[in-house]
Amino acid sequence: MSTRLFGTPIKRKEDPRLVTGGGRYLDDLGHDALAAAFVRSPHAHARVVDIDADDAFELDGVLGIYAHDDLPGKVGEPLPLLIPHPALTHGRTGYALAREEVNHVGEPLVMVVATDRYVAEDACQRIRVRYEPLPVVVGIESARDGAAVVHPDVPGNVAAHLTQVVGDVDAALATAPHTLTLELDIERSASTPLEGRGVYAQWDDERDELRMYSSTQTSTGVRAAVAAKLDLPLAKVECIAPDVGGGFGVKIMHPWPEEVLVPWAARLLRQPVKWVEDRREHFVSAAHERGQLHTVTVGFDDDGHLLALDVKFWHDNGAYTPYGIIVPIITATQLLGPYKPGAYRVEFWSLYTNTVLVTPYRGAGRPQGCFAMERTMDAIADRLGLDRAQVRARNFILPSEMPYDHGLLFQDGRPLKYDSGDFPATLNKLKALVGWDDFATERAAAVAQGRKVGLGIGCYVEGTGVGPYEGSHVQVETSGRVNVSIGLTSQGQGHETVFAQIVADELGVRMEDVFVTTGDTRKMGYAVGTFASRAAVMSGSAVALAARRVRAKALRIAADALEVSPDDLEIVEGTVQVKGAPATSMTLGTVSVLSNPLRYAFDEATQAATQFAGTFDPQKPPVAEGEEPGLEGKDFYSPTQATFANGMHAAIVETDPVTAEIRILRYCVVHDCGPMINPMIVEGQVHGGVAQGVGGALYERMVYDDSGQLLNASFMDFLMPYASEVPTIETDHLETPSPLNPLGIKGAGEAGCIPVSAVIASAIEDAEGFPITRMPISPADLWALRRRYAAGEIRPLRRASHPSESAARAEEPTP
Amino acid sequence: MSEVLHEVTLTVNGVRRTASVPARRLLSDFLRHDLTLTGTHVGCEHGVCGACTVLVGGEPMRSCLMFAVSAQGLEVTTVEGLGLLPDARVCATGQSMNPVQQAFTECHGLQCGFCTPGLLTTVTAYLDDHPDPTSDEARAAISGNLCRCTGYQNIVKSVLRAAEIRAERRVPDAAEPGERHPKPAAAGGGPS
Ligand code: FES
Ligand code: FES
């Protein structure tokens, strides 16, 4: 093998196509399809009294109007609960079209199918629905108090209640030299990919077959769910994820009501049907995440060592729980980050509200957990007057303690056991990158100019590459072209490139000869999906294993033909040759010809594989025992547990003394995802994650009013950061390999966004001199906090680095 | 109840196109669905994300905020047409790319690629007026386009790189068009 492609920042194979308008996203398909549009509830909670669609039927171009009553059999039954859990005692899912009750604004009630979307929307406007409004539950406090309930048969709005305990927390807290209790809140945000959801279905009436396309993170999941709903054999349903314009978690949820209804309508009407959501639909009917309230009680010694950590939190799961309680489980476990908590107890309540449902958004519960833990670390440092980085370092799990078993169950139902990582090294790199030890001077200079600056830090560990499995099929054509299929989908992570890099290395072929297909159930029927930073780990490993199988087979066949031992062969740039004697060789294409004994040649090259070509030993069967025709191989990777990546971020922020505007002056990232297949792509993932994190820290929140209306359901009002809001991101990497998989890799997709709210809060707190306990924070929020601080309603930090008008209060005893 | 249709004739990527559309047909839908030029994307349809940006008479416009009928007689360039501009070159994989397209592929300026067409058109027009931007100016130039994937770092880099490629490919005033153009391979190596 010549130069190794693994580890090189190779340009992406998908880009020439995507920059020239050659992308094929969902709405680029099916120009002649009928269009679906939906009547969605304008009420957050109401009984549906009556639906009158008479006027709508009169419109030219309307082909069908359907409400729940029209849905036959399983199509009309509740949507599946994807991830059941024993603690999810009151799991509830919605219907594809609401049955008698609507539980959030945006819930679909009626589907219209028409000749085009304009007409379909006209029809929706003519449909009159009468509602009888019911009491509305919005926000965690109102869900928790339980005076009104979302589902009448769910007392107190509690979908799930789960406690995990390691050690005797009460005893450890009772004897701890110091204790602190913090209330920490994170508000709702959402994945918000630039391309929304969409479904396009073609029904083949002659063959009773459905082909559907969905802008999804799991085509195998959609296929199985739709086959079940429509009572079709799996063999009669194919699902393809075309180019997908971003996912960030929201598209792992499935089946969306529309993913069931659009194929159903296509079969019913015997015509292709398509639905592509508009931006408002995405805001009010896809999924959100992040909303949680946390109470942390921590016990620690004089040096800042954790002795006990007692965490209670309340998770807003929205109106339904189709994705189970994955998000709060991740918070509960990943909150621990790189630290040894001492005795640990975590207890959460997952609560219903009359809002859009909650499913994982990049980071999936980790940003909240990280915020809770890192705020706690800062509070300990402040209480003891210690350096914040030092307190963290004192609690790190050390490399010598790996693998480290926390004694908890992770989101995959397996032990939370860290496999690798060198946290002290990561911290040292970060401190060097941001100039941690020199910041005091920097601050002094800023203060002298009347400016307020602060330094913040946040550390996290991320369980990546969760199972159960992924697979890959690798095939070499007689031309030497290598086809690679993986079942997992792509939403911009460069899968066509990184998996080609792995195959090119493993097989010894050129990058340009490798072609990767993702997320097409026709090519790979067994797959799980793209989430939890698992693609590189899971599919990367599967691709390597499958390519190794093909390599072994190629060597066997070539060894036979060249009459040498397979051990004497190597593959270089697509040619199998004798080591040290490269003249004795054959191309992989020729090996592919020989792998498939033919009766009929289809070109000159394949004549060598025909019966009278004299290339075969007449004593042996044409296909040797234990072999299959074709130069191809398939393999699966199924790990016993997740692999744990980690990282640490630091930021310097400046807050305007008058306007409370918050500016990030520097943002530094040190990240350890093991060996990087393509550092350019990893870096891109980190950048994108940090930008989303900045959005979550400073700008993005879902603003519901008390009646359950989402007040900012547009890009005008939901403030996603533009380039002007995202700072320059400085990165450094550490590559501690995972012992768990053949390539040693760990996931990277979500990392960037996990600690950002924690880091920014830490930095603002450092600049202002009083605790920040709620994120996101806007200038208006900060301004209000300053007023409360000035009025003595908020206690100051103890550390005395913040000369301000309120410095006098710094001596006040803390509660 | 059928809608009144209006005949619209405009020039798209140098080709005269005529179609009959209702007055309310958005230019974005017209390009995407009537002309099947699906390179132009829509991310919000309310003028905020910039994914739908096309050049109308060389100026960046949000095609979701224009009706097709209001483009009557105008010249529109979409992402599919950028490769036809004079400073486009054929790259190693066979596509013709203008300097901006080329730069985005070199600098990892895209991930999912959904926002990309709007950025490519925006930056193409920007560099026509500001051939040599600073990093801060490049950042300001793309600050009207939302990208949810990249965190913008590599888009800023792409703008700066595009300016370089553009300068490399620029025909000196005296030279005949087509002369002294560097080959695409010279423009930073091309996709590997
Ligand atoms: S689609 Fe036109 S600006 Fe977003
Ligand atoms: S590359 Fe995905 S939105 Fe920009």
mmCIF file with all atom_site columns, N, CA, C and O in Angstrom, chain B residues 59-91:
data_model
loop_
_atom_site.group_PDB
_atom_site.id
_atom_site.type_symbol
_atom_site.label_atom_id
_atom_site.label_alt_id
_atom_site.label_comp_id
_atom_site.label_asym_id
_atom_site.label_entity_id
_atom_site.label_seq_id
_atom_site.pdbx_PDB_ins_code
_atom_site.Cartn_x
_atom_site.Cartn_y
_atom_site.Cartn_z
_atom_site.occupancy
_atom_site.B_iso_or_equiv
_atom_site.pdbx_formal_charge
_atom_site.auth_seq_id
_atom_site.auth_comp_id
_atom_site.auth_asym_id
_atom_site.auth_atom_id
_atom_site.pdbx_PDB_model_num
ATOM 1   N N  . GLU B 1 59 ? -27.164 40.812 -9.762  1.00 0.00 ? 59 GLU B N  1
ATOM 2   C CA . GLU B 1 59 ? -27.314 41.178 -8.348  1.00 0.00 ? 59 GLU B CA 1
ATOM 3   C C  . GLU B 1 59 ? -27.939 40.024 -7.576  1.00 0.00 ? 59 GLU B C  1
ATOM 4   O O  . GLU B 1 59 ? -28.891 39.403 -8.045  1.00 0.00 ? 59 GLU B O  1
ATOM 5   N N  . PRO B 1 60 ? -27.426 39.757 -6.379  1.00 0.00 ? 60 PRO B N  1
ATOM 6   C CA . PRO B 1 60 ? -28.034 38.677 -5.595  1.00 0.00 ? 60 PRO B CA 1
ATOM 7   C C  . PRO B 1 60 ? -29.453 39.031 -5.158  1.00 0.00 ? 60 PRO B C  1
ATOM 8   O O  . PRO B 1 60 ? -29.688 40.127 -4.652  1.00 0.00 ? 60 PRO B O  1
ATOM 9   N N  . MET B 1 61 ? -30.370 38.132 -5.374  1.00 0.00 ? 61 MET B N  1
ATOM 10  C CA . MET B 1 61 ? -31.771 38.322 -4.986  1.00 0.00 ? 61 MET B CA 1
ATOM 11  C C  . MET B 1 61 ? -32.270 37.046 -4.338  1.00 0.00 ? 61 MET B C  1
ATOM 12  O O  . MET B 1 61 ? -31.874 35.955 -4.733  1.00 0.00 ? 61 MET B O  1
ATOM 13  N N  . ARG B 1 62 ? -33.189 37.193 -3.416  1.00 0.00 ? 62 ARG B N  1
ATOM 14  C CA . ARG B 1 62 ? -33.786 36.015 -2.781  1.00 0.00 ? 62 ARG B CA 1
ATOM 15  C C  . ARG B 1 62 ? -34.977 35.597 -3.638  1.00 0.00 ? 62 ARG B C  1
ATOM 16  O O  . ARG B 1 62 ? -35.976 36.307 -3.685  1.00 0.00 ? 62 ARG B O  1
ATOM 17  N N  . SER B 1 63 ? -34.827 34.467 -4.277  1.00 0.00 ? 63 SER B N  1
ATOM 18  C CA . SER B 1 63 ? -35.857 34.086 -5.244  1.00 0.00 ? 63 SER B CA 1
ATOM 19  C C  . SER B 1 63 ? -37.149 33.667 -4.553  1.00 0.00 ? 63 SER B C  1
ATOM 20  O O  . SER B 1 63 ? -38.183 33.581 -5.205  1.00 0.00 ? 63 SER B O  1
ATOM 21  N N  . CYS B 1 64 ? -37.110 33.456 -3.239  1.00 0.00 ? 64 CYS B N  1
ATOM 22  C CA . CYS B 1 64 ? -38.351 33.149 -2.534  1.00 0.00 ? 64 CYS B CA 1
ATOM 23  C C  . CYS B 1 64 ? -39.149 34.416 -2.267  1.00 0.00 ? 64 CYS B C  1
ATOM 24  O O  . CYS B 1 64 ? -40.303 34.342 -1.855  1.00 0.00 ? 64 CYS B O  1
ATOM 25  N N  . LEU B 1 65 ? -38.529 35.555 -2.456  1.00 0.00 ? 65 LEU B N  1
ATOM 26  C CA . LEU B 1 65 ? -39.232 36.822 -2.224  1.00 0.00 ? 65 LEU B CA 1
ATOM 27  C C  . LEU B 1 65 ? -39.623 37.499 -3.536  1.00 0.00 ? 65 LEU B C  1
ATOM 28  O O  . LEU B 1 65 ? -40.025 38.648 -3.546  1.00 0.00 ? 65 LEU B O  1
ATOM 29  N N  . MET B 1 66 ? -39.449 36.787 -4.635  1.00 0.00 ? 66 MET B N  1
ATOM 30  C CA . MET B 1 66 ? -39.842 37.342 -5.939  1.00 0.00 ? 66 MET B CA 1
ATOM 31  C C  . MET B 1 66 ? -40.855 36.422 -6.565  1.00 0.00 ? 66 MET B C  1
ATOM 32  O O  . MET B 1 66 ? -40.768 35.202 -6.415  1.00 0.00 ? 66 MET B O  1
ATOM 33  N N  . PHE B 1 67 ? -41.790 37.021 -7.285  1.00 0.00 ? 67 PHE B N  1
ATOM 34  C CA . PHE B 1 67 ? -42.690 36.194 -8.083  1.00 0.00 ? 67 PHE B CA 1
ATOM 35  C C  . PHE B 1 67 ? -42.041 35.935 -9.441  1.00 0.00 ? 67 PHE B C  1
ATOM 36  O O  . PHE B 1 67 ? -41.296 36.782 -9.954  1.00 0.00 ? 67 PHE B O  1
ATOM 37  N N  . ALA B 1 68 ? -42.367 34.792 -10.004 1.00 0.00 ? 68 ALA B N  1
ATOM 38  C CA . ALA B 1 68 ? -41.826 34.475 -11.325 1.00 0.00 ? 68 ALA B CA 1
ATOM 39  C C  . ALA B 1 68 ? -42.219 35.559 -12.327 1.00 0.00 ? 68 ALA B C  1
ATOM 40  O O  . ALA B 1 68 ? -41.402 35.983 -13.154 1.00 0.00 ? 68 ALA B O  1
ATOM 41  N N  . VAL B 1 69 ? -43.464 36.048 -12.221 1.00 0.00 ? 69 VAL B N  1
ATOM 42  C CA . VAL B 1 69 ? -43.922 37.040 -13.198 1.00 0.00 ? 69 VAL B CA 1
ATOM 43  C C  . VAL B 1 69 ? -43.126 38.343 -13.094 1.00 0.00 ? 69 VAL B C  1
ATOM 44  O O  . VAL B 1 69 ? -42.978 39.070 -14.076 1.00 0.00 ? 69 VAL B O  1
ATOM 45  N N  . SER B 1 70 ? -42.584 38.604 -11.911 1.00 0.00 ? 70 SER B N  1
ATOM 46  C CA . SER B 1 70 ? -41.812 39.843 -11.783 1.00 0.00 ? 70 SER B CA 1
ATOM 47  C C  . SER B 1 70 ? -40.401 39.693 -12.338 1.00 0.00 ? 70 SER B C  1
ATOM 48  O O  . SER B 1 70 ? -39.637 40.656 -12.356 1.00 0.00 ? 70 SER B O  1
ATOM 49  N N  . ALA B 1 71 ? -40.058 38.487 -12.760 1.00 0.00 ? 71 ALA B N  1
ATOM 50  C CA . ALA B 1 71 ? -38.747 38.301 -13.401 1.00 0.00 ? 71 ALA B CA 1
ATOM 51  C C  . ALA B 1 71 ? -38.868 38.374 -14.922 1.00 0.00 ? 71 ALA B C  1
ATOM 52  O O  . ALA B 1 71 ? -37.897 38.112 -15.639 1.00 0.00 ? 71 ALA B O  1
ATOM 53  N N  . GLN B 1 72 ? -40.045 38.735 -15.391 1.00 0.00 ? 72 GLN B N  1
ATOM 54  C CA . GLN B 1 72 ? -40.286 38.856 -16.831 1.00 0.00 ? 72 GLN B CA 1
ATOM 55  C C  . GLN B 1 72 ? -39.180 39.689 -17.490 1.00 0.00 ? 72 GLN B C  1
ATOM 56  O O  . GLN B 1 72 ? -38.897 40.810 -17.061 1.00 0.00 ? 72 GLN B O  1
ATOM 57  N N  . GLY B 1 73 ? -38.556 39.101 -18.482 1.00 0.00 ? 73 GLY B N  1
ATOM 58  C CA . GLY B 1 73 ? -37.565 39.844 -19.251 1.00 0.00 ? 73 GLY B CA 1
ATOM 59  C C  . GLY B 1 73 ? -36.199 39.971 -18.595 1.00 0.00 ? 73 GLY B C  1
ATOM 60  O O  . GLY B 1 73 ? -35.285 40.523 -19.188 1.00 0.00 ? 73 GLY B O  1
ATOM 61  N N  . LEU B 1 74 ? -36.048 39.450 -17.382 1.00 0.00 ? 74 LEU B N  1
ATOM 62  C CA . LEU B 1 74 ? -34.777 39.626 -16.665 1.00 0.00 ? 74 LEU B CA 1
ATOM 63  C C  . LEU B 1 74 ? -33.826 38.465 -16.936 1.00 0.00 ? 74 LEU B C  1
ATOM 64  O O  . LEU B 1 74 ? -34.224 37.407 -17.414 1.00 0.00 ? 74 LEU B O  1
ATOM 65  N N  . GLU B 1 75 ? -32.579 38.722 -16.568 1.00 0.00 ? 75 GLU B N  1
ATOM 66  C CA . GLU B 1 75 ? -31.550 37.684 -16.699 1.00 0.00 ? 75 GLU B CA 1
ATOM 67  C C  . GLU B 1 75 ? -31.275 37.086 -15.338 1.00 0.00 ? 75 GLU B C  1
ATOM 68  O O  . GLU B 1 75 ? -30.901 37.798 -14.409 1.00 0.00 ? 75 GLU B O  1
ATOM 69  N N  . VAL B 1 76 ? -31.428 35.788 -15.228 1.00 0.00 ? 76 VAL B N  1
ATOM 70  C CA . VAL B 1 76 ? -31.244 35.117 -13.947 1.00 0.00 ? 76 VAL B CA 1
ATOM 71  C C  . VAL B 1 76 ? -30.090 34.118 -14.068 1.00 0.00 ? 76 VAL B C  1
ATOM 72  O O  . VAL B 1 76 ? -30.005 33.391 -15.054 1.00 0.00 ? 76 VAL B O  1
ATOM 73  N N  . THR B 1 77 ? -29.230 34.135 -13.079 1.00 0.00 ? 77 THR B N  1
ATOM 74  C CA . THR B 1 77 ? -28.174 33.117 -13.015 1.00 0.00 ? 77 THR B CA 1
ATOM 75  C C  . THR B 1 77 ? -28.365 32.312 -11.741 1.00 0.00 ? 77 THR B C  1
ATOM 76  O O  . THR B 1 77 ? -28.420 32.872 -10.650 1.00 0.00 ? 77 THR B O  1
ATOM 77  N N  . THR B 1 78 ? -28.462 31.007 -11.895 1.00 0.00 ? 78 THR B N  1
ATOM 78  C CA . THR B 1 78 ? -28.570 30.130 -10.728 1.00 0.00 ? 78 THR B CA 1
ATOM 79  C C  . THR B 1 78 ? -27.239 29.410 -10.550 1.00 0.00 ? 78 THR B C  1
ATOM 80  O O  . THR B 1 78 ? -26.321 29.565 -11.367 1.00 0.00 ? 78 THR B O  1
ATOM 81  N N  . VAL B 1 79 ? -27.163 28.591 -9.505  1.00 0.00 ? 79 VAL B N  1
ATOM 82  C CA . VAL B 1 79 ? -25.922 27.862 -9.264  1.00 0.00 ? 79 VAL B CA 1
ATOM 83  C C  . VAL B 1 79 ? -25.532 27.021 -10.470 1.00 0.00 ? 79 VAL B C  1
ATOM 84  O O  . VAL B 1 79 ? -24.352 26.847 -10.770 1.00 0.00 ? 79 VAL B O  1
ATOM 85  N N  . GLU B 1 80 ? -26.533 26.530 -11.184 1.00 0.00 ? 80 GLU B N  1
ATOM 86  C CA . GLU B 1 80 ? -26.231 25.710 -12.370 1.00 0.00 ? 80 GLU B CA 1
ATOM 87  C C  . GLU B 1 80 ? -25.534 26.535 -13.446 1.00 0.00 ? 80 GLU B C  1
ATOM 88  O O  . GLU B 1 80 ? -24.876 25.974 -14.324 1.00 0.00 ? 80 GLU B O  1
ATOM 89  N N  . GLY B 1 81 ? -25.695 27.866 -13.373 1.00 0.00 ? 81 GLY B N  1
ATOM 90  C CA . GLY B 1 81 ? -25.113 28.711 -14.408 1.00 0.00 ? 81 GLY B CA 1
ATOM 91  C C  . GLY B 1 81 ? -23.743 29.261 -14.052 1.00 0.00 ? 81 GLY B C  1
ATOM 92  O O  . GLY B 1 81 ? -23.073 29.850 -14.905 1.00 0.00 ? 81 GLY B O  1
ATOM 93  N N  . LEU B 1 82 ? -23.320 29.078 -12.805 1.00 0.00 ? 82 LEU B N  1
ATOM 94  C CA . LEU B 1 82 ? -22.036 29.660 -12.407 1.00 0.00 ? 82 LEU B CA 1
ATOM 95  C C  . LEU B 1 82 ? -20.888 29.044 -13.207 1.00 0.00 ? 82 LEU B C  1
ATOM 96  O O  . LEU B 1 82 ? -19.899 29.703 -13.505 1.00 0.00 ? 82 LEU B O  1
ATOM 97  N N  . GLY B 1 83 ? -21.027 27.779 -13.529 1.00 0.00 ? 83 GLY B N  1
ATOM 98  C CA . GLY B 1 83 ? -19.983 27.087 -14.283 1.00 0.00 ? 83 GLY B CA 1
ATOM 99  C C  . GLY B 1 83 ? -19.908 27.530 -15.735 1.00 0.00 ? 83 GLY B C  1
ATOM 100 O O  . GLY B 1 83 ? -19.029 27.093 -16.474 1.00 0.00 ? 83 GLY B O  1
ATOM 101 N N  . LEU B 1 84 ? -20.850 28.373 -16.146 1.00 0.00 ? 84 LEU B N  1
ATOM 102 C CA . LEU B 1 84 ? -20.833 28.873 -17.530 1.00 0.00 ? 84 LEU B CA 1
ATOM 103 C C  . LEU B 1 84 ? -20.193 30.250 -17.607 1.00 0.00 ? 84 LEU B C  1
ATOM 104 O O  . LEU B 1 84 ? -19.988 30.778 -18.694 1.00 0.00 ? 84 LEU B O  1
ATOM 105 N N  . LEU B 1 85 ? -19.900 30.840 -16.442 1.00 0.00 ? 85 LEU B N  1
ATOM 106 C CA . LEU B 1 85 ? -19.316 32.177 -16.435 1.00 0.00 ? 85 LEU B CA 1
ATOM 107 C C  . LEU B 1 85 ? -17.900 32.116 -17.005 1.00 0.00 ? 85 LEU B C  1
ATOM 108 O O  . LEU B 1 85 ? -17.248 31.066 -16.979 1.00 0.00 ? 85 LEU B O  1
ATOM 109 N N  . PRO B 1 86 ? -17.410 33.260 -17.492 1.00 0.00 ? 86 PRO B N  1
ATOM 110 C CA . PRO B 1 86 ? -16.120 33.235 -18.195 1.00 0.00 ? 86 PRO B CA 1
ATOM 111 C C  . PRO B 1 86 ? -14.962 32.727 -17.341 1.00 0.00 ? 86 PRO B C  1
ATOM 112 O O  . PRO B 1 86 ? -14.020 32.151 -17.881 1.00 0.00 ? 86 PRO B O  1
ATOM 113 N N  . ASP B 1 87 ? -15.024 32.941 -16.016 1.00 0.00 ? 87 ASP B N  1
ATOM 114 C CA . ASP B 1 87 ? -13.884 32.491 -15.213 1.00 0.00 ? 87 ASP B CA 1
ATOM 115 C C  . ASP B 1 87 ? -14.072 31.077 -14.658 1.00 0.00 ? 87 ASP B C  1
ATOM 116 O O  . ASP B 1 87 ? -13.381 30.674 -13.730 1.00 0.00 ? 87 ASP B O  1
ATOM 117 N N  . ALA B 1 88 ? -14.982 30.310 -15.209 1.00 0.00 ? 88 ALA B N  1
ATOM 118 C CA . ALA B 1 88 ? -15.146 28.917 -14.787 1.00 0.00 ? 88 ALA B CA 1
ATOM 119 C C  . ALA B 1 88 ? -14.168 28.019 -15.550 1.00 0.00 ? 88 ALA B C  1
ATOM 120 O O  . ALA B 1 88 ? -13.798 28.319 -16.681 1.00 0.00 ? 88 ALA B O  1
ATOM 121 N N  . ARG B 1 89 ? -13.742 26.964 -14.901 1.00 0.00 ? 89 ARG B N  1
ATOM 122 C CA . ARG B 1 89 ? -12.854 25.983 -15.528 1.00 0.00 ? 89 ARG B CA 1
ATOM 123 C C  . ARG B 1 89 ? -13.359 24.583 -15.196 1.00 0.00 ? 89 ARG B C  1
ATOM 124 O O  . ARG B 1 89 ? -13.935 24.365 -14.124 1.00 0.00 ? 89 ARG B O  1
ATOM 125 N N  . VAL B 1 90 ? -13.046 23.647 -16.051 1.00 0.00 ? 90 VAL B N  1
ATOM 126 C CA . VAL B 1 90 ? -13.452 22.263 -15.808 1.00 0.00 ? 90 VAL B CA 1
ATOM 127 C C  . VAL B 1 90 ? -12.501 21.644 -14.780 1.00 0.00 ? 90 VAL B C  1
ATOM 128 O O  . VAL B 1 90 ? -11.281 21.746 -14.912 1.00 0.00 ? 90 VAL B O  1
ATOM 129 N N  . CYS B 1 91 ? -13.065 21.050 -13.747 1.00 0.00 ? 91 CYS B N  1
ATOM 130 C CA . CYS B 1 91 ? -12.229 20.476 -12.693 1.00 0.00 ? 91 CYS B CA 1
ATOM 131 C C  . CYS B 1 91 ? -11.954 19.001 -12.964 1.00 0.00 ? 91 CYS B C  1
ATOM 132 O O  . CYS B 1 91 ? -12.472 18.433 -13.927 1.00 0.00 ? 91 CYS B O  1
#
